[in-house]
PDB file of C-alpha atoms in Angstrom:
ATOM      1  CA  ASP A  73     100.629  89.776 101.949  1.00  0.00           C
ATOM      2  CA  SER A  74     103.742  91.952 102.300  1.00  0.00           C
ATOM      3  CA  GLY A  75     105.537  89.436 104.502  1.00  0.00           C
ATOM      4  CA  VAL A  76     105.790  91.977 107.339  1.00  0.00           C
ATOM      5  CA  THR A  77     103.930  90.911 110.464  1.00  0.00           C
ATOM      6  CA  GLN A  78     102.764  93.312 113.141  1.00  0.00           C
ATOM      7  CA  THR A  79     101.153  92.529 116.470  1.00  0.00           C
ATOM      8  CA  PRO A  80      98.829  93.380 118.014  1.00  0.00           C
ATOM      9  CA  LYS A  81      96.459  94.551 115.279  1.00  0.00           C
ATOM     10  CA  HIS A  82      94.365  96.518 117.743  1.00  0.00           C
ATOM     11  CA  LEU A  83      95.164  97.827 121.189  1.00  0.00           C
ATOM     12  CA  ILE A  84      93.046  99.896 123.561  1.00  0.00           C
ATOM     13  CA  THR A  85      94.635 101.328 126.663  1.00  0.00           C
ATOM     14  CA  ALA A  86      94.403 104.224 129.077  1.00  0.00           C
ATOM     15  CA  THR A  87      96.384 107.425 129.384  1.00  0.00           C
ATOM     16  CA  GLY A  88      99.592 107.037 131.299  1.00  0.00           C
ATOM     17  CA  GLN A  89     100.036 103.405 130.333  1.00  0.00           C
ATOM     18  CA  ARG A  90     102.840 101.766 128.376  1.00  0.00           C
ATOM     19  CA  VAL A  91     102.501  99.483 125.357  1.00  0.00           C
ATOM     20  CA  THR A  92     104.837  97.517 123.137  1.00  0.00           C
ATOM     21  CA  LEU A  93     104.239  96.989 119.451  1.00  0.00           C
ATOM     22  CA  ARG A  94     106.032  94.183 117.685  1.00  0.00           C
ATOM     23  CA  CYS A  95     107.183  93.791 114.107  1.00  0.00           C
ATOM     24  CA  SER A  96     108.672  90.875 112.217  1.00  0.00           C
ATOM     25  CA  PRO A  97     110.247  92.003 108.938  1.00  0.00           C
ATOM     26  CA  ARG A  98     110.185  90.131 105.656  1.00  0.00           C
ATOM     27  CA  SER A  99     112.563  87.232 105.568  1.00  0.00           C
ATOM     28  CA  GLY A 100     116.011  88.526 104.681  1.00  0.00           C
ATOM     29  CA  ASP A 101     115.250  92.217 105.199  1.00  0.00           C
ATOM     30  CA  LEU A 102     117.771  93.926 107.459  1.00  0.00           C
ATOM     31  CA  SER A 103     116.095  97.325 107.802  1.00  0.00           C
ATOM     32  CA  VAL A 104     113.027  98.038 109.878  1.00  0.00           C
ATOM     33  CA  TYR A 105     111.193 101.344 109.877  1.00  0.00           C
ATOM     34  CA  TRP A 106     108.439 102.634 112.157  1.00  0.00           C
ATOM     35  CA  TYR A 107     105.846 105.129 110.974  1.00  0.00           C
ATOM     36  CA  GLN A 108     102.922 106.797 112.713  1.00  0.00           C
ATOM     37  CA  GLN A 109      99.692 107.605 110.885  1.00  0.00           C
ATOM     38  CA  SER A 110      97.142 109.693 112.724  1.00  0.00           C
ATOM     39  CA  LEU A 111      93.531 109.929 111.591  1.00  0.00           C
ATOM     40  CA  ASP A 112      93.388 111.144 107.995  1.00  0.00           C
ATOM     41  CA  GLN A 113      97.030 112.106 108.160  1.00  0.00           C
ATOM     42  CA  GLY A 114     100.061 111.097 106.203  1.00  0.00           C
ATOM     43  CA  LEU A 115     102.807 108.849 107.412  1.00  0.00           C
ATOM     44  CA  GLN A 116     105.247 110.322 109.886  1.00  0.00           C
ATOM     45  CA  PHE A 117     108.634 108.649 110.104  1.00  0.00           C
ATOM     46  CA  LEU A 118     109.640 107.686 113.624  1.00  0.00           C
ATOM     47  CA  ILE A 119     112.798 105.607 113.498  1.00  0.00           C
ATOM     48  CA  GLN A 120     114.827 103.153 111.406  1.00  0.00           C
ATOM     49  CA  TYR A 121     117.021 100.243 112.427  1.00  0.00           C
ATOM     50  CA  TYR A 122     119.468  98.389 110.235  1.00  0.00           C
ATOM     51  CA  ASN A 123     120.802  95.038 111.357  1.00  0.00           C
ATOM     52  CA  GLY A 124     120.280  95.865 115.008  1.00  0.00           C
ATOM     53  CA  GLU A 125     121.648  99.405 114.945  1.00  0.00           C
ATOM     54  CA  GLU A 126     119.690 102.653 114.933  1.00  0.00           C
ATOM     55  CA  ARG A 127     120.154 104.190 111.478  1.00  0.00           C
ATOM     56  CA  ALA A 128     117.895 107.217 111.303  1.00  0.00           C
ATOM     57  CA  LYS A 129     115.598 109.071 113.625  1.00  0.00           C
ATOM     58  CA  GLY A 130     112.573 111.139 112.744  1.00  0.00           C
ATOM     59  CA  ASN A 131     110.044 112.954 114.875  1.00  0.00           C
ATOM     60  CA  ILE A 132     109.982 110.345 117.594  1.00  0.00           C
ATOM     61  CA  LEU A 133     108.940 111.525 121.026  1.00  0.00           C
ATOM     62  CA  GLU A 134     111.211 110.921 124.013  1.00  0.00           C
ATOM     63  CA  ARG A 135     108.402 108.823 125.514  1.00  0.00           C
ATOM     64  CA  PHE A 136     108.818 106.417 122.591  1.00  0.00           C
ATOM     65  CA  SER A 137     111.688 104.045 122.073  1.00  0.00           C
ATOM     66  CA  ALA A 138     112.478 101.172 119.777  1.00  0.00           C
ATOM     67  CA  GLN A 139     114.982  98.411 119.289  1.00  0.00           C
ATOM     68  CA  GLN A 140     115.839  95.718 116.788  1.00  0.00           C
ATOM     69  CA  PHE A 141     116.832  92.342 118.108  1.00  0.00           C
ATOM     70  CA  PRO A 142     119.444  89.867 116.767  1.00  0.00           C
ATOM     71  CA  ASP A 143     116.698  87.910 114.981  1.00  0.00           C
ATOM     72  CA  LEU A 144     115.829  91.236 113.277  1.00  0.00           C
ATOM     73  CA  HIS A 145     112.385  91.632 114.755  1.00  0.00           C
ATOM     74  CA  SER A 146     111.707  95.048 116.212  1.00  0.00           C
ATOM     75  CA  GLU A 147     109.672  96.488 119.035  1.00  0.00           C
ATOM     76  CA  LEU A 148     108.313  99.994 119.477  1.00  0.00           C
ATOM     77  CA  ASN A 149     107.698 100.983 123.078  1.00  0.00           C
ATOM     78  CA  LEU A 150     105.269 103.791 123.807  1.00  0.00           C
ATOM     79  CA  SER A 151     105.114 105.035 127.394  1.00  0.00           C
ATOM     80  CA  SER A 152     103.196 107.621 129.420  1.00  0.00           C
ATOM     81  CA  LEU A 153     100.563 107.433 126.737  1.00  0.00           C
ATOM     82  CA  GLU A 154      98.469 110.472 125.901  1.00  0.00           C
ATOM     83  CA  LEU A 155      95.212 110.778 123.992  1.00  0.00           C
ATOM     84  CA  GLY A 156      97.103 112.216 121.041  1.00  0.00           C
ATOM     85  CA  ASP A 157      99.150 109.051 120.693  1.00  0.00           C
ATOM     86  CA  SER A 158      96.094 107.290 119.302  1.00  0.00           C
ATOM     87  CA  ALA A 159      97.086 106.354 115.764  1.00  0.00           C
ATOM     88  CA  LEU A 160      98.011 103.592 113.386  1.00  0.00           C
ATOM     89  CA  TYR A 161     101.599 102.511 113.821  1.00  0.00           C
ATOM     90  CA  PHE A 162     103.166 100.894 110.802  1.00  0.00           C
ATOM     91  CA  CYS A 163     106.287  98.861 110.575  1.00  0.00           C
ATOM     92  CA  ALA A 164     108.023  98.482 107.233  1.00  0.00           C
ATOM     93  CA  SER A 165     111.074  96.565 106.139  1.00  0.00           C
ATOM     94  CA  SER A 166     113.466  96.668 103.241  1.00  0.00           C
ATOM     95  CA  TYR A 167     116.484  94.746 102.013  1.00  0.00           C
ATOM     96  CA  LEU A 168     118.167  97.020  99.541  1.00  0.00           C
ATOM     97  CA  HIS A 169     118.857 100.687 100.192  1.00  0.00           C
ATOM     98  CA  THR A 170     116.424 101.684  97.482  1.00  0.00           C
ATOM     99  CA  GLY A 171     113.608 103.119  99.540  1.00  0.00           C
ATOM    100  CA  GLU A 172     111.288 100.275  98.498  1.00  0.00           C
ATOM    101  CA  LEU A 173     109.544  99.623 101.764  1.00  0.00           C
ATOM    102  CA  PHE A 174     107.155  96.780 102.484  1.00  0.00           C
ATOM    103  CA  PHE A 175     104.601  97.697 105.104  1.00  0.00           C
ATOM    104  CA  GLY A 176     102.792  95.582 107.630  1.00  0.00           C
ATOM    105  CA  GLU A 177      99.078  95.962 108.220  1.00  0.00           C
ATOM    106  CA  GLY A 178      99.663  98.237 111.177  1.00  0.00           C
ATOM    107  CA  SER A 179      98.804  98.298 114.846  1.00  0.00           C
ATOM    108  CA  ARG A 180      95.875 100.523 115.709  1.00  0.00           C
ATOM    109  CA  LEU A 181      96.399 102.098 119.116  1.00  0.00           C
ATOM    110  CA  THR A 182      93.510 103.768 120.913  1.00  0.00           C
ATOM    111  CA  VAL A 183      94.278 105.676 124.091  1.00  0.00           C
ATOM    112  CA  LEU A 184      91.237 106.458 126.237  1.00  0.00           C
TER     113      LEU A 184
ATOM    114  CA  GLY B 636     112.607 119.162 107.810  1.00  0.00           C
ATOM    115  CA  GLN B 637     111.725 118.080 104.331  1.00  0.00           C
ATOM    116  CA  GLN B 638     108.074 118.334 103.345  1.00  0.00           C
ATOM    117  CA  LEU B 639     106.185 117.032 100.362  1.00  0.00           C
ATOM    118  CA  ASN B 640     103.156 118.840  99.021  1.00  0.00           C
ATOM    119  CA  GLN B 641     100.802 116.395  97.389  1.00  0.00           C
ATOM    120  CA  SER B 642      97.790 117.468  95.363  1.00  0.00           C
ATOM    121  CA  PRO B 643      94.941 117.182  95.042  1.00  0.00           C
ATOM    122  CA  GLN B 644      93.985 116.116  98.554  1.00  0.00           C
ATOM    123  CA  SER B 645      90.985 114.249  97.205  1.00  0.00           C
ATOM    124  CA  MET B 646      89.366 113.406  93.891  1.00  0.00           C
ATOM    125  CA  PHE B 647      85.925 112.065  93.051  1.00  0.00           C
ATOM    126  CA  ILE B 648      85.809 110.800  89.505  1.00  0.00           C
ATOM    127  CA  GLN B 649      83.704 108.714  87.187  1.00  0.00           C
ATOM    128  CA  GLU B 650      84.787 105.190  86.332  1.00  0.00           C
ATOM    129  CA  GLY B 651      86.758 105.211  83.098  1.00  0.00           C
ATOM    130  CA  GLU B 652      88.245 108.671  83.608  1.00  0.00           C
ATOM    131  CA  ASP B 653      91.961 109.321  83.788  1.00  0.00           C
ATOM    132  CA  VAL B 654      93.484 110.604  87.026  1.00  0.00           C
ATOM    133  CA  SER B 655      96.529 112.728  87.654  1.00  0.00           C
ATOM    134  CA  MET B 656      98.152 113.620  90.958  1.00  0.00           C
ATOM    135  CA  ASN B 657     101.472 115.201  91.801  1.00  0.00           C
ATOM    136  CA  CYS B 658     103.964 115.861  94.497  1.00  0.00           C
ATOM    137  CA  THR B 659     106.371 118.736  94.929  1.00  0.00           C
ATOM    138  CA  SER B 660     109.186 119.322  97.358  1.00  0.00           C
ATOM    139  CA  SER B 661     111.424 122.175  98.388  1.00  0.00           C
ATOM    140  CA  SER B 662     114.300 119.696  98.591  1.00  0.00           C
ATOM    141  CA  ILE B 663     115.911 117.310  96.169  1.00  0.00           C
ATOM    142  CA  PHE B 664     115.281 113.585  96.424  1.00  0.00           C
ATOM    143  CA  ASN B 665     117.257 110.743  94.873  1.00  0.00           C
ATOM    144  CA  THR B 666     114.267 108.430  94.830  1.00  0.00           C
ATOM    145  CA  TRP B 667     110.560 108.979  94.284  1.00  0.00           C
ATOM    146  CA  LEU B 668     108.018 106.310  95.078  1.00  0.00           C
ATOM    147  CA  TRP B 669     104.255 105.992  94.890  1.00  0.00           C
ATOM    148  CA  TYR B 670     102.247 103.900  97.325  1.00  0.00           C
ATOM    149  CA  LYS B 671      98.563 103.027  97.595  1.00  0.00           C
ATOM    150  CA  GLN B 672      96.777 102.414 100.872  1.00  0.00           C
ATOM    151  CA  ASP B 673      93.477 100.573 101.007  1.00  0.00           C
ATOM    152  CA  PRO B 674      91.255 101.010 104.083  1.00  0.00           C
ATOM    153  CA  GLY B 675      92.588  99.063 107.046  1.00  0.00           C
ATOM    154  CA  GLU B 676      95.745  98.067 105.219  1.00  0.00           C
ATOM    155  CA  GLY B 677      99.325  99.196 105.051  1.00  0.00           C
ATOM    156  CA  PRO B 678     100.636 101.112 102.043  1.00  0.00           C
ATOM    157  CA  VAL B 679     101.642  99.020  99.051  1.00  0.00           C
ATOM    158  CA  LEU B 680     104.366 100.072  96.643  1.00  0.00           C
ATOM    159  CA  LEU B 681     103.078 100.879  93.144  1.00  0.00           C
ATOM    160  CA  ILE B 682     106.025 102.424  91.337  1.00  0.00           C
ATOM    161  CA  ALA B 683     109.604 103.331  92.247  1.00  0.00           C
ATOM    162  CA  LEU B 684     111.658 105.908  90.329  1.00  0.00           C
ATOM    163  CA  TYR B 685     115.425 106.240  90.657  1.00  0.00           C
ATOM    164  CA  LYS B 686     116.573 108.638  87.964  1.00  0.00           C
ATOM    165  CA  ALA B 687     115.653 112.249  87.177  1.00  0.00           C
ATOM    166  CA  GLY B 688     113.440 112.333  84.125  1.00  0.00           C
ATOM    167  CA  GLU B 689     112.558 108.659  84.408  1.00  0.00           C
ATOM    168  CA  LEU B 690     109.093 107.681  83.207  1.00  0.00           C
ATOM    169  CA  THR B 691     107.844 104.301  84.414  1.00  0.00           C
ATOM    170  CA  SER B 692     104.609 102.414  83.847  1.00  0.00           C
ATOM    171  CA  ASN B 693     102.941  99.653  85.812  1.00  0.00           C
ATOM    172  CA  GLY B 694      99.797  98.580  83.991  1.00  0.00           C
ATOM    173  CA  ARG B 695      97.412 101.542  83.922  1.00  0.00           C
ATOM    174  CA  LEU B 696      99.738 103.541  86.175  1.00  0.00           C
ATOM    175  CA  THR B 697     102.442 105.860  84.904  1.00  0.00           C
ATOM    176  CA  ALA B 698     104.781 107.913  87.069  1.00  0.00           C
ATOM    177  CA  GLN B 699     107.578 110.326  86.333  1.00  0.00           C
ATOM    178  CA  PHE B 700     110.563 111.537  88.332  1.00  0.00           C
ATOM    179  CA  GLY B 701     110.821 115.266  87.701  1.00  0.00           C
ATOM    180  CA  ILE B 702     113.954 116.545  86.008  1.00  0.00           C
ATOM    181  CA  THR B 703     114.646 118.938  88.892  1.00  0.00           C
ATOM    182  CA  ARG B 704     114.360 115.990  91.342  1.00  0.00           C
ATOM    183  CA  LYS B 705     111.896 118.075  93.337  1.00  0.00           C
ATOM    184  CA  ASP B 706     108.665 116.686  91.935  1.00  0.00           C
ATOM    185  CA  SER B 707     106.868 113.626  90.637  1.00  0.00           C
ATOM    186  CA  PHE B 708     103.486 112.813  89.179  1.00  0.00           C
ATOM    187  CA  LEU B 709     101.306 109.731  88.979  1.00  0.00           C
ATOM    188  CA  ASN B 710      98.715 109.122  86.302  1.00  0.00           C
ATOM    189  CA  ILE B 711      96.056 106.435  86.360  1.00  0.00           C
ATOM    190  CA  SER B 712      94.330 105.731  83.080  1.00  0.00           C
ATOM    191  CA  ALA B 713      90.792 104.376  82.646  1.00  0.00           C
ATOM    192  CA  SER B 714      90.032 104.256  86.369  1.00  0.00           C
ATOM    193  CA  ILE B 715      88.088 101.347  87.828  1.00  0.00           C
ATOM    194  CA  PRO B 716      86.306 101.011  91.188  1.00  0.00           C
ATOM    195  CA  SER B 717      89.203  99.096  92.773  1.00  0.00           C
ATOM    196  CA  ASP B 718      91.445 102.132  92.240  1.00  0.00           C
ATOM    197  CA  VAL B 719      89.706 103.650  95.265  1.00  0.00           C
ATOM    198  CA  GLY B 720      92.118 104.356  98.089  1.00  0.00           C
ATOM    199  CA  ILE B 721      94.712 106.821  99.294  1.00  0.00           C
ATOM    200  CA  TYR B 722      97.755 107.381  97.116  1.00  0.00           C
ATOM    201  CA  PHE B 723     100.952 108.581  98.741  1.00  0.00           C
ATOM    202  CA  CYS B 724     104.067 109.930  97.135  1.00  0.00           C
ATOM    203  CA  ALA B 725     107.336 109.496  98.980  1.00  0.00           C
ATOM    204  CA  GLY B 726     110.813 110.877  98.489  1.00  0.00           C
ATOM    205  CA  GLY B 727     114.005 109.290  99.697  1.00  0.00           C
ATOM    206  CA  ASN B 728     117.731 109.910  99.874  1.00  0.00           C
ATOM    207  CA  ASN B 729     120.377 107.232 100.212  1.00  0.00           C
ATOM    208  CA  ASN B 730     122.427 109.392 102.523  1.00  0.00           C
ATOM    209  CA  ALA B 731     119.552 109.525 105.007  1.00  0.00           C
ATOM    210  CA  GLY B 732     119.369 105.762 105.462  1.00  0.00           C
ATOM    211  CA  ASN B 733     116.591 105.728 102.913  1.00  0.00           C
ATOM    212  CA  MET B 734     114.156 107.162 105.376  1.00  0.00           C
ATOM    213  CA  LEU B 735     111.182 108.138 103.242  1.00  0.00           C
ATOM    214  CA  THR B 736     109.321 111.407 103.540  1.00  0.00           C
ATOM    215  CA  PHE B 737     105.672 110.964 102.615  1.00  0.00           C
ATOM    216  CA  GLY B 738     103.228 113.387 101.096  1.00  0.00           C
ATOM    217  CA  GLY B 739      99.862 113.974 102.731  1.00  0.00           C
ATOM    218  CA  GLY B 740      98.079 111.634 100.346  1.00  0.00           C
ATOM    219  CA  THR B 741      95.442 111.893  97.633  1.00  0.00           C
ATOM    220  CA  ARG B 742      92.141 110.215  98.454  1.00  0.00           C
ATOM    221  CA  LEU B 743      90.647 108.815  95.266  1.00  0.00           C
ATOM    222  CA  MET B 744      86.995 107.943  95.000  1.00  0.00           C
ATOM    223  CA  VAL B 745      85.600 106.338  91.851  1.00  0.00           C
ATOM    224  CA  LYS B 746      81.934 106.398  90.962  1.00  0.00           C
ATOM    225  CA  PRO B 747      80.835 103.317  88.989  1.00  0.00           C
TER     226      PRO B 747
END
């Protein structure tokens, strides 16, 4: 158990819809990262927050947005969903700026 | 953007054999990390390397941070069935908020 909690674990929705994925970081971790993993693909960095502020941005689509709340949990919002958005979405957290990330179990999104 | 080339993409080996995989980059990284992902799980950190030339072991795993800071390798000695999974290398830079760039992964299969 990494200590990072993601909900929901599975989500099935239709094209054009909007979903919100939630992440609770490990206790004490200030940084939250979101990654996308498509079928048999590597991990693509989406966005990082540190103590409520956006810190780094990767290849995140304009249809996607995220935020980190004062209690440090984070949400990833995916809108106008397309079939190609079907993927595993991982949240990770870290305390030190060492790159040692602790990943949640992921949220599997299926867009039909 | 930065890209990591990880090889081999997959390996099918006999239990007890040693395994070697590597990662190369066109860019320099300050940190190299190796993660393992089991089916249906998030990646788990195996080894973190912070200094060029550093050689670090974790049980049967040994990893090295290349002297040029553009490559790293991971060796697994005397493989066992539970070594099955996908191994990812990742490179990070402190000045990028420690956003990690991941390799495409090496899928390891072990035949008992």
